[in-house]
């Protein structure tokens, strides 16, 4: 969600999605997410377990081998994902290690923002990629229903059983069959902040929404726009809404709205939009004002918060743990220049909404299944974890793999949640509502960012678009 953007979902599988995917981590109480949040990793909490495979020519001795992979010399494999920039670079390192171990030639094919359309066109042309990294449960259900996906092999399923909680396994299944491996997870309820600006302005980490608004005003009075909003990417606005809504309306309402069993004209939606409007309705609290926010893409929303130190263009930016990659790309040190606090509590408790990217096979073959087996292992997770900007739900990944205490604390809390979590709401909606640039929820919330006073009009548009997409 993030550079891994929302794509299409299956409209006819609302009930299955509700059972498997109406999820959000309820671990806010365990998240003391500052640089001092976690005093370091304890390898007894989580360790790379398994029987190391025999050494193979070209394998990296620096990366533990806990999974057996076949030799695939001469085989070619195409992998697609929406990842670009730092995320693509880090994932490519995972693919490079797979090539070293198996001999398979792997090429990465960027899908662009609309994964469903990209895959659909490739299927129609008779040349789908072997493996796709999907950003949401809904699209997995849609692809499975269409017969586009291949079930996981026994080897891949064994790695999944060993390393992942049942909740994550359920998210990658459809009608009782296991299709996907949730390789990359994310906690999407974090606010990152520029410590130099906070210190200079005398600002403190807020814990509640009223305190968040007060902190923002303190920073604005100091002379720096407090909040950087990536309004050009509609998915970030859905994340803003979901965090406010989950904390304010509660889990039951969240589940109902996710499945569209209550309407977007419900009073709970009015309350959430009104609350969000307390921020969006004050242009002095937004970097560049409302017009600037609507023109800011996610990567820039992060980097402009940290480039320039105490003279950066903003003091805070909301988004998931994956923002760490952009922060380090701005030459800011996490835990020193950049710290993080949980999304402030609007209701009784802070929300924590999670997302993730699931690997699926679109072609039969040993190479595709071997890659999914690798992605389900601790070996693959370790490679990206060491680079930063990544969190794994793999319960056997040693927390020492993460580069700093902040990311260790995020990962530890995610794994500790076990099956007790909820997933990003828009990622579970039909594509035409929750996953398409320029339409549906993305467009409606962008219009709301432009005119936060129009709560009723926004609700009406959201409900009209949801009813059309959900067909109820």
GROMACS .gro file of C-alpha atoms in nm:
model
  472
    1UNK     CA    1   0.000   0.000   0.000
    2UNK     CA    2   0.265   0.261  -0.031
    3UNK     CA    3   0.472   0.199  -0.332
    4UNK     CA    4   0.303  -0.137  -0.342
    5UNK     CA    5  -0.030   0.002  -0.456
    6UNK     CA    6  -0.385  -0.126  -0.428
    7UNK     CA    7  -0.506  -0.320  -0.731
    8UNK     CA    8  -0.819  -0.511  -0.825
    9UNK     CA    9  -1.034  -0.727  -0.602
   10UNK     CA   10  -1.298  -0.988  -0.645
   11UNK     CA   11  -1.647  -0.846  -0.606
   12UNK     CA   12  -1.819  -1.181  -0.564
   13UNK     CA   13  -1.614  -1.301  -0.269
   14UNK     CA   14  -1.709  -1.050  -0.005
   15UNK     CA   15  -1.796  -1.314   0.252
   16UNK     CA   16  -1.469  -1.502   0.210
   17UNK     CA   17  -1.274  -1.177   0.226
   18UNK     CA   18  -1.457  -1.078   0.540
   19UNK     CA   19  -1.370  -1.405   0.710
   20UNK     CA   20  -1.009  -1.413   0.603
   21UNK     CA   21  -0.909  -1.058   0.549
   22UNK     CA   22  -1.099  -0.813   0.765
   23UNK     CA   23  -0.790  -0.768   0.974
   24UNK     CA   24  -0.581  -0.507   1.160
   25UNK     CA   25  -0.311  -0.561   1.415
   26UNK     CA   26  -0.421  -0.495   1.773
   27UNK     CA   27  -0.076  -0.457   1.914
   28UNK     CA   28  -0.064  -0.082   1.965
   29UNK     CA   29  -0.017  -0.128   2.335
   30UNK     CA   30   0.304  -0.319   2.272
   31UNK     CA   31   0.444  -0.066   2.029
   32UNK     CA   32   0.675   0.177   2.203
   33UNK     CA   33   0.797   0.296   1.870
   34UNK     CA   34   1.083   0.534   1.930
   35UNK     CA   35   1.452   0.475   1.892
   36UNK     CA   36   1.459   0.346   2.249
   37UNK     CA   37   1.152   0.130   2.196
   38UNK     CA   38   1.344  -0.193   2.183
   39UNK     CA   39   1.677  -0.233   2.353
   40UNK     CA   40   1.796  -0.473   2.086
   41UNK     CA   41   1.702  -0.807   1.942
   42UNK     CA   42   1.699  -1.122   2.143
   43UNK     CA   43   1.772  -1.419   1.926
   44UNK     CA   44   1.569  -1.635   2.160
   45UNK     CA   45   1.255  -1.448   2.053
   46UNK     CA   46   1.285  -1.548   1.694
   47UNK     CA   47   1.552  -1.749   1.520
   48UNK     CA   48   1.628  -1.880   1.174
   49UNK     CA   49   1.548  -2.245   1.224
   50UNK     CA   50   1.567  -2.537   0.989
   51UNK     CA   51   1.819  -2.775   0.841
   52UNK     CA   52   2.075  -2.596   0.627
   53UNK     CA   53   2.096  -2.718   0.271
   54UNK     CA   54   2.415  -2.847   0.121
   55UNK     CA   55   2.644  -2.584  -0.020
   56UNK     CA   56   2.601  -2.511  -0.388
   57UNK     CA   57   2.823  -2.346  -0.641
   58UNK     CA   58   2.772  -1.971  -0.640
   59UNK     CA   59   2.570  -1.964  -0.317
   60UNK     CA   60   2.629  -1.682  -0.074
   61UNK     CA   61   2.801  -1.809   0.241
   62UNK     CA   62   2.684  -1.496   0.427
   63UNK     CA   63   2.318  -1.596   0.412
   64UNK     CA   64   2.202  -1.899   0.613
   65UNK     CA   65   2.045  -2.172   0.404
   66UNK     CA   66   1.749  -2.323   0.584
   67UNK     CA   67   1.557  -2.442   0.279
   68UNK     CA   68   1.633  -2.694   0.007
   69UNK     CA   69   1.599  -2.557  -0.348
   70UNK     CA   70   1.634  -2.749  -0.675
   71UNK     CA   71   1.889  -2.679  -0.945
   72UNK     CA   72   1.713  -2.491  -1.225
   73UNK     CA   73   1.998  -2.420  -1.465
   74UNK     CA   74   1.875  -2.296  -1.800
   75UNK     CA   75   1.527  -2.208  -1.676
   76UNK     CA   76   1.397  -1.853  -1.707
   77UNK     CA   77   1.159  -1.688  -1.464
   78UNK     CA   78   0.964  -1.362  -1.491
   79UNK     CA   79   0.855  -1.191  -1.170
   80UNK     CA   80   0.631  -0.885  -1.153
   81UNK     CA   81   0.551  -0.640  -0.874
   82UNK     CA   82   0.454  -0.276  -0.842
   83UNK     CA   83   0.777  -0.202  -0.656
   84UNK     CA   84   1.003   0.070  -0.787
   85UNK     CA   85   1.302   0.260  -0.648
   86UNK     CA   86   1.447   0.130  -0.322
   87UNK     CA   87   1.188  -0.147  -0.289
   88UNK     CA   88   1.268  -0.284  -0.634
   89UNK     CA   89   1.640  -0.265  -0.560
   90UNK     CA   90   1.604  -0.458  -0.236
   91UNK     CA   91   1.374  -0.722  -0.386
   92UNK     CA   92   1.621  -0.770  -0.670
   93UNK     CA   93   1.880  -0.875  -0.412
   94UNK     CA   94   1.641  -1.148  -0.300
   95UNK     CA   95   1.601  -1.263  -0.659
   96UNK     CA   96   1.978  -1.255  -0.711
   97UNK     CA   97   2.027  -1.492  -0.418
   98UNK     CA   98   1.763  -1.725  -0.563
   99UNK     CA   99   1.958  -1.727  -0.892
  100UNK     CA  100   2.284  -1.807  -0.710
  101UNK     CA  101   2.127  -2.105  -0.538
  102UNK     CA  102   1.928  -2.249  -0.827
  103UNK     CA  103   2.089  -2.128  -1.150
  104UNK     CA  104   1.755  -1.996  -1.277
  105UNK     CA  105   1.765  -1.674  -1.476
  106UNK     CA  106   1.520  -1.430  -1.314
  107UNK     CA  107   1.397  -1.107  -1.469
  108UNK     CA  108   1.195  -0.843  -1.283
  109UNK     CA  109   0.909  -0.682  -1.476
  110UNK     CA  110   0.749  -0.372  -1.316
  111UNK     CA  111   0.372  -0.393  -1.342
  112UNK     CA  112   0.287  -0.027  -1.293
  113UNK     CA  113   0.019   0.086  -1.050
  114UNK     CA  114  -0.265  -0.125  -1.192
  115UNK     CA  115  -0.152  -0.483  -1.134
  116UNK     CA  116  -0.487  -0.635  -1.232
  117UNK     CA  117  -0.491  -0.468  -1.573
  118UNK     CA  118  -0.126  -0.558  -1.629
  119UNK     CA  119  -0.180  -0.926  -1.547
  120UNK     CA  120  -0.505  -0.935  -1.743
  121UNK     CA  121  -0.332  -0.807  -2.055
  122UNK     CA  122  -0.050  -1.057  -2.017
  123UNK     CA  123  -0.296  -1.344  -1.968
  124UNK     CA  124  -0.486  -1.234  -2.279
  125UNK     CA  125  -0.161  -1.222  -2.473
  126UNK     CA  126  -0.062  -1.569  -2.360
  127UNK     CA  127   0.250  -1.456  -2.176
  128UNK     CA  128   0.182  -1.400  -1.805
  129UNK     CA  129   0.472  -1.367  -1.564
  130UNK     CA  130   0.562  -1.679  -1.370
  131UNK     CA  131   0.522  -1.511  -1.031
  132UNK     CA  132   0.339  -1.195  -0.927
  133UNK     CA  133   0.357  -1.006  -0.598
  134UNK     CA  134   0.001  -0.892  -0.527
  135UNK     CA  135  -0.069  -0.610  -0.285
  136UNK     CA  136  -0.403  -0.723  -0.146
  137UNK     CA  137  -0.619  -1.026  -0.061
  138UNK     CA  138  -0.902  -0.924  -0.293
  139UNK     CA  139  -0.701  -0.952  -0.610
  140UNK     CA  140  -0.574  -1.296  -0.507
  141UNK     CA  141  -0.935  -1.412  -0.471
  142UNK     CA  142  -1.028  -1.265  -0.807
  143UNK     CA  143  -0.734  -1.427  -0.985
  144UNK     CA  144  -0.800  -1.761  -0.816
  145UNK     CA  145  -1.168  -1.750  -0.912
  146UNK     CA  146  -1.068  -1.685  -1.273
  147UNK     CA  147  -0.838  -1.986  -1.267
  148UNK     CA  148  -0.524  -1.777  -1.316
  149UNK     CA  149  -0.337  -1.900  -1.007
  150UNK     CA  150  -0.154  -2.224  -0.942
  151UNK     CA  151  -0.176  -2.380  -0.593
  152UNK     CA  152   0.140  -2.389  -0.386
  153UNK     CA  153   0.355  -2.698  -0.403
  154UNK     CA  154   0.410  -2.921  -0.102
  155UNK     CA  155   0.754  -2.770  -0.048
  156UNK     CA  156   0.622  -2.414  -0.047
  157UNK     CA  157   0.332  -2.507   0.180
  158UNK     CA  158   0.571  -2.674   0.423
  159UNK     CA  159   0.775  -2.354   0.454
  160UNK     CA  160   0.456  -2.156   0.499
  161UNK     CA  161   0.332  -2.389   0.774
  162UNK     CA  162   0.663  -2.368   0.955
  163UNK     CA  163   0.715  -1.993   0.938
  164UNK     CA  164   0.377  -1.815   0.930
  165UNK     CA  165   0.079  -1.784   1.161
  166UNK     CA  166  -0.250  -1.922   1.038
  167UNK     CA  167  -0.392  -1.573   0.981
  168UNK     CA  168  -0.129  -1.499   0.717
  169UNK     CA  169  -0.179  -1.840   0.559
  170UNK     CA  170  -0.554  -1.777   0.538
  171UNK     CA  171  -0.493  -1.446   0.363
  172UNK     CA  172  -0.308  -1.636   0.089
  173UNK     CA  173  -0.577  -1.901   0.039
  174UNK     CA  174  -0.900  -1.927  -0.158
  175UNK     CA  175  -1.174  -2.189  -0.124
  176UNK     CA  176  -0.952  -2.407   0.091
  177UNK     CA  177  -0.651  -2.402  -0.143
  178UNK     CA  178  -0.321  -2.232  -0.059
  179UNK     CA  179  -0.206  -2.000  -0.337
  180UNK     CA  180   0.007  -1.730  -0.182
  181UNK     CA  181   0.303  -1.644   0.038
  182UNK     CA  182   0.287  -1.312   0.223
  183UNK     CA  183   0.651  -1.222   0.180
  184UNK     CA  184   0.636  -0.855   0.278
  185UNK     CA  185   0.411  -0.724   0.554
  186UNK     CA  186   0.359  -0.371   0.678
  187UNK     CA  187   0.237  -0.182   0.980
  188UNK     CA  188   0.049   0.111   0.827
  189UNK     CA  189  -0.022   0.297   1.150
  190UNK     CA  190   0.296   0.492   1.211
  191UNK     CA  191   0.388   0.860   1.210
  192UNK     CA  192   0.754   0.937   1.137
  193UNK     CA  193   0.897   1.268   1.253
  194UNK     CA  194   1.199   1.492   1.209
  195UNK     CA  195   1.365   1.504   1.550
  196UNK     CA  196   1.552   1.827   1.480
  197UNK     CA  197   1.231   2.015   1.405
  198UNK     CA  198   1.053   1.860   1.702
  199UNK     CA  199   1.337   1.958   1.935
  200UNK     CA  200   1.362   2.311   1.795
  201UNK     CA  201   0.986   2.367   1.819
  202UNK     CA  202   0.957   2.210   2.164
  203UNK     CA  203   0.713   1.949   2.031
  204UNK     CA  204   0.644   1.617   2.201
  205UNK     CA  205   0.523   1.285   2.067
  206UNK     CA  206   0.141   1.285   2.083
  207UNK     CA  207  -0.059   0.984   2.192
  208UNK     CA  208  -0.413   1.101   2.115
  209UNK     CA  209  -0.571   1.276   1.817
  210UNK     CA  210  -0.634   1.602   2.009
  211UNK     CA  211  -0.270   1.599   2.119
  212UNK     CA  212  -0.164   1.531   1.760
  213UNK     CA  213  -0.349   1.841   1.643
  214UNK     CA  214  -0.196   2.044   1.926
  215UNK     CA  215   0.153   1.921   1.836
  216UNK     CA  216   0.091   2.011   1.472
  217UNK     CA  217  -0.015   2.360   1.573
  218UNK     CA  218   0.295   2.407   1.790
  219UNK     CA  219   0.515   2.319   1.493
  220UNK     CA  220   0.313   2.541   1.257
  221UNK     CA  221   0.354   2.831   1.501
  222UNK     CA  222   0.728   2.763   1.502
  223UNK     CA  223   0.726   2.824   1.126
  224UNK     CA  224   0.746   2.477   0.970
  225UNK     CA  225   0.449   2.301   0.806
  226UNK     CA  226   0.385   2.012   1.045
  227UNK     CA  227   0.235   1.735   0.829
  228UNK     CA  228   0.339   1.603   0.490
  229UNK     CA  229   0.047   1.437   0.308
  230UNK     CA  230   0.091   1.231  -0.010
  231UNK     CA  231  -0.239   1.331  -0.167
  232UNK     CA  232  -0.129   1.253  -0.522
  233UNK     CA  233  -0.137   0.884  -0.428
  234UNK     CA  234  -0.495   0.811  -0.331
  235UNK     CA  235  -0.402   0.494  -0.142
  236UNK     CA  236  -0.234   0.701   0.130
  237UNK     CA  237  -0.562   0.885   0.190
  238UNK     CA  238  -0.745   0.555   0.234
  239UNK     CA  239  -0.487   0.471   0.500
  240UNK     CA  240  -0.552   0.801   0.679
  241UNK     CA  241  -0.924   0.727   0.680
  242UNK     CA  242  -0.887   0.364   0.790
  243UNK     CA  243  -0.671   0.452   1.089
  244UNK     CA  244  -0.909   0.722   1.208
  245UNK     CA  245  -1.211   0.500   1.145
  246UNK     CA  246  -1.073   0.189   1.316
  247UNK     CA  247  -0.977   0.380   1.629
  248UNK     CA  248  -1.295   0.587   1.644
  249UNK     CA  249  -1.565   0.346   1.521
  250UNK     CA  250  -1.412   0.023   1.647
  251UNK     CA  251  -1.344  -0.321   1.505
  252UNK     CA  252  -1.705  -0.429   1.447
  253UNK     CA  253  -1.790  -0.122   1.241
  254UNK     CA  254  -1.458  -0.153   1.058
  255UNK     CA  255  -1.544  -0.509   0.957
  256UNK     CA  256  -1.893  -0.406   0.846
  257UNK     CA  257  -1.772  -0.117   0.634
  258UNK     CA  258  -1.500  -0.337   0.487
  259UNK     CA  259  -1.769  -0.577   0.358
  260UNK     CA  260  -2.011  -0.293   0.276
  261UNK     CA  261  -2.272  -0.436   0.509
  262UNK     CA  262  -2.313  -0.081   0.635
  263UNK     CA  263  -2.320   0.214   0.399
  264UNK     CA  264  -2.066   0.491   0.360
  265UNK     CA  265  -2.348   0.727   0.457
  266UNK     CA  266  -2.343   0.571   0.805
  267UNK     CA  267  -2.290   0.824   1.089
  268UNK     CA  268  -1.964   0.652   1.181
  269UNK     CA  269  -1.819   0.753   0.844
  270UNK     CA  270  -1.938   1.109   0.898
  271UNK     CA  271  -1.759   1.113   1.231
  272UNK     CA  272  -1.434   0.984   1.082
  273UNK     CA  273  -1.435   1.230   0.792
  274UNK     CA  274  -1.516   1.514   1.030
  275UNK     CA  275  -1.222   1.411   1.248
  276UNK     CA  276  -0.989   1.386   0.949
  277UNK     CA  277  -1.114   1.725   0.836
  278UNK     CA  278  -0.976   1.875   1.156
  279UNK     CA  279  -0.634   1.820   0.998
  280UNK     CA  280  -0.711   1.852   0.627
  281UNK     CA  281  -0.926   2.158   0.690
  282UNK     CA  282  -0.635   2.368   0.816
  283UNK     CA  283  -0.405   2.435   0.525
  284UNK     CA  284  -0.136   2.575   0.754
  285UNK     CA  285  -0.098   2.226   0.901
  286UNK     CA  286  -0.019   2.070   0.562
  287UNK     CA  287   0.308   2.101   0.374
  288UNK     CA  288   0.222   2.314   0.072
  289UNK     CA  289  -0.135   2.353   0.194
  290UNK     CA  290  -0.414   2.148   0.040
  291UNK     CA  291  -0.297   2.220  -0.315
  292UNK     CA  292   0.056   2.115  -0.229
  293UNK     CA  293  -0.065   1.798  -0.058
  294UNK     CA  294  -0.277   1.692  -0.353
  295UNK     CA  295   0.029   1.723  -0.578
  296UNK     CA  296   0.267   1.528  -0.352
  297UNK     CA  297   0.349   1.166  -0.424
  298UNK     CA  298   0.438   0.924  -0.147
  299UNK     CA  299   0.820   0.911  -0.190
  300UNK     CA  300   0.839   1.292  -0.188
  301UNK     CA  301   0.608   1.314   0.112
  302UNK     CA  302   0.871   1.124   0.308
  303UNK     CA  303   1.189   1.276   0.175
  304UNK     CA  304   1.065   1.635   0.210
  305UNK     CA  305   1.013   1.566   0.580
  306UNK     CA  306   1.381   1.488   0.635
  307UNK     CA  307   1.595   1.647   0.366
  308UNK     CA  308   1.739   1.969   0.506
  309UNK     CA  309   1.729   1.868   0.872
  310UNK     CA  310   1.575   2.146   1.078
  311UNK     CA  311   1.495   2.332   0.755
  312UNK     CA  312   1.296   2.047   0.598
  313UNK     CA  313   0.962   2.121   0.434
  314UNK     CA  314   0.761   1.929   0.696
  315UNK     CA  315   0.800   1.783   1.044
  316UNK     CA  316   0.589   1.466   1.027
  317UNK     CA  317   0.476   1.214   0.770
  318UNK     CA  318   0.222   0.935   0.817
  319UNK     CA  319   0.272   0.594   0.661
  320UNK     CA  320   0.392   0.243   0.720
  321UNK     CA  321   0.722   0.092   0.815
  322UNK     CA  322   0.816   0.083   0.445
  323UNK     CA  323   0.876   0.459   0.469
  324UNK     CA  324   1.208   0.368   0.633
  325UNK     CA  325   1.359   0.303   0.290
  326UNK     CA  326   1.273   0.655   0.175
  327UNK     CA  327   1.398   0.801   0.502
  328UNK     CA  328   1.739   0.639   0.468
  329UNK     CA  329   1.738   0.745   0.103
  330UNK     CA  330   1.712   1.103   0.231
  331UNK     CA  331   2.032   1.043   0.433
  332UNK     CA  332   1.843   1.059   0.763
  333UNK     CA  333   1.940   0.817   1.038
  334UNK     CA  334   1.647   0.622   1.181
  335UNK     CA  335   1.653   0.647   1.558
  336UNK     CA  336   1.845   0.975   1.546
  337UNK     CA  337   1.721   1.208   1.272
  338UNK     CA  338   1.397   1.017   1.227
  339UNK     CA  339   1.183   0.863   1.500
  340UNK     CA  340   0.833   0.720   1.495
  341UNK     CA  341   0.523   0.702   1.712
  342UNK     CA  342   0.199   0.502   1.674
  343UNK     CA  343  -0.090   0.664   1.492
  344UNK     CA  344  -0.263   0.866   1.765
  345UNK     CA  345  -0.570   0.725   1.936
  346UNK     CA  346  -0.892   0.882   1.817
  347UNK     CA  347  -1.104   0.651   2.030
  348UNK     CA  348  -1.013   0.425   2.320
  349UNK     CA  349  -0.700   0.278   2.164
  350UNK     CA  350  -0.453   0.360   1.887
  351UNK     CA  351  -0.523   0.178   1.561
  352UNK     CA  352  -0.280  -0.046   1.381
  353UNK     CA  353  -0.375  -0.134   1.025
  354UNK     CA  354  -0.161  -0.380   0.835
  355UNK     CA  355  -0.097  -0.457   0.469
  356UNK     CA  356   0.124  -0.693   0.276
  357UNK     CA  357   0.243  -0.833  -0.055
  358UNK     CA  358   0.163  -1.191  -0.146
  359UNK     CA  359   0.359  -1.398  -0.399
  360UNK     CA  360   0.153  -1.619  -0.630
  361UNK     CA  361   0.231  -1.844  -0.926
  362UNK     CA  362   0.064  -1.772  -1.260
  363UNK     CA  363   0.240  -2.055  -1.444
  364UNK     CA  364   0.303  -2.418  -1.366
  365UNK     CA  365   0.665  -2.516  -1.326
  366UNK     CA  366   0.937  -2.599  -1.077
  367UNK     CA  367   1.096  -2.256  -1.103
  368UNK     CA  368   0.787  -2.062  -0.992
  369UNK     CA  369   0.719  -2.300  -0.703
  370UNK     CA  370   1.084  -2.295  -0.599
  371UNK     CA  371   1.079  -1.916  -0.582
  372UNK     CA  372   0.764  -1.919  -0.367
  373UNK     CA  373   0.929  -2.179  -0.144
  374UNK     CA  374   1.228  -1.947  -0.109
  375UNK     CA  375   1.005  -1.646  -0.034
  376UNK     CA  376   0.836  -1.843   0.244
  377UNK     CA  377   1.172  -1.914   0.408
  378UNK     CA  378   1.366  -1.712   0.661
  379UNK     CA  379   1.654  -1.694   0.412
  380UNK     CA  380   1.471  -1.465   0.169
  381UNK     CA  381   1.318  -1.251   0.444
  382UNK     CA  382   1.659  -1.196   0.602
  383UNK     CA  383   1.803  -1.051   0.280
  384UNK     CA  384   1.550  -0.768   0.256
  385UNK     CA  385   1.524  -0.718   0.632
  386UNK     CA  386   1.894  -0.633   0.642
  387UNK     CA  387   1.838  -0.357   0.385
  388UNK     CA  388   1.566  -0.183   0.589
  389UNK     CA  389   1.221  -0.063   0.485
  390UNK     CA  390   1.081  -0.413   0.527
  391UNK     CA  391   0.889  -0.610   0.786
  392UNK     CA  392   0.822  -0.982   0.770
  393UNK     CA  393   0.545  -1.181   0.934
  394UNK     CA  394   0.784  -1.478   0.928
  395UNK     CA  395   0.787  -1.582   1.293
  396UNK     CA  396   1.124  -1.759   1.268
  397UNK     CA  397   1.321  -1.467   1.127
  398UNK     CA  398   1.586  -1.359   1.377
  399UNK     CA  399   1.512  -1.000   1.481
  400UNK     CA  400   1.885  -0.931   1.458
  401UNK     CA  401   1.838  -0.922   1.080
  402UNK     CA  402   1.675  -0.580   1.104
  403UNK     CA  403   1.914  -0.284   1.087
  404UNK     CA  404   1.791  -0.082   1.386
  405UNK     CA  405   1.589  -0.100   1.704
  406UNK     CA  406   1.291   0.084   1.558
  407UNK     CA  407   1.239  -0.171   1.282
  408UNK     CA  408   1.302  -0.456   1.525
  409UNK     CA  409   1.028  -0.328   1.754
  410UNK     CA  410   0.782  -0.300   1.463
  411UNK     CA  411   0.862  -0.652   1.343
  412UNK     CA  412   0.850  -0.801   1.692
  413UNK     CA  413   0.505  -0.655   1.757
  414UNK     CA  414   0.373  -0.778   1.421
  415UNK     CA  415   0.488  -1.134   1.484
  416UNK     CA  416   0.367  -1.123   1.846
  417UNK     CA  417   0.015  -1.042   1.721
  418UNK     CA  418  -0.011  -1.396   1.581
  419UNK     CA  419  -0.354  -1.432   1.421
  420UNK     CA  420  -0.501  -1.131   1.601
  421UNK     CA  421  -0.489  -0.868   1.326
  422UNK     CA  422  -0.693  -0.691   1.061
  423UNK     CA  423  -0.596  -0.599   0.706
  424UNK     CA  424  -0.614  -0.273   0.511
  425UNK     CA  425  -0.980  -0.202   0.429
  426UNK     CA  426  -0.937  -0.067   0.077
  427UNK     CA  427  -0.715  -0.362  -0.015
  428UNK     CA  428  -1.016  -0.587   0.039
  429UNK     CA  429  -1.260  -0.385  -0.171
  430UNK     CA  430  -1.339  -0.445  -0.539
  431UNK     CA  431  -1.082  -0.282  -0.763
  432UNK     CA  432  -1.315  -0.022  -0.906
  433UNK     CA  433  -1.375   0.115  -0.557
  434UNK     CA  434  -1.059   0.071  -0.353
  435UNK     CA  435  -0.779   0.016  -0.600
  436UNK     CA  436  -0.787   0.240  -0.904
  437UNK     CA  437  -0.612   0.573  -0.955
  438UNK     CA  438  -0.858   0.847  -1.047
  439UNK     CA  439  -1.175   0.666  -0.941
  440UNK     CA  440  -1.364   0.521  -0.648
  441UNK     CA  441  -1.237   0.573  -0.296
  442UNK     CA  442  -0.900   0.709  -0.409
  443UNK     CA  443  -1.063   0.985  -0.614
  444UNK     CA  444  -1.336   1.057  -0.359
  445UNK     CA  445  -1.084   1.107  -0.079
  446UNK     CA  446  -0.865   1.321  -0.301
  447UNK     CA  447  -1.169   1.540  -0.363
  448UNK     CA  448  -1.222   1.548   0.013
  449UNK     CA  449  -0.863   1.662   0.065
  450UNK     CA  450  -0.935   1.949  -0.173
  451UNK     CA  451  -1.258   2.037   0.009
  452UNK     CA  452  -1.262   1.889   0.362
  453UNK     CA  453  -1.577   2.081   0.453
  454UNK     CA  454  -1.788   1.869   0.219
  455UNK     CA  455  -1.837   1.570   0.446
  456UNK     CA  456  -2.189   1.486   0.331
  457UNK     CA  457  -2.097   1.515  -0.036
  458UNK     CA  458  -1.796   1.293   0.016
  459UNK     CA  459  -2.008   1.032   0.191
  460UNK     CA  460  -2.260   1.034  -0.091
  461UNK     CA  461  -1.991   0.984  -0.355
  462UNK     CA  462  -1.822   0.708  -0.155
  463UNK     CA  463  -2.151   0.524  -0.110
  464UNK     CA  464  -2.246   0.556  -0.477
  465UNK     CA  465  -1.909   0.420  -0.587
  466UNK     CA  466  -1.909   0.143  -0.324
  467UNK     CA  467  -2.261   0.029  -0.410
  468UNK     CA  468  -2.169   0.006  -0.776
  469UNK     CA  469  -1.850  -0.187  -0.707
  470UNK     CA  470  -1.988  -0.423  -0.442
  471UNK     CA  471  -2.315  -0.466  -0.635
  472UNK     CA  472  -2.526  -0.441  -0.319
   0.00000   0.00000   0.00000
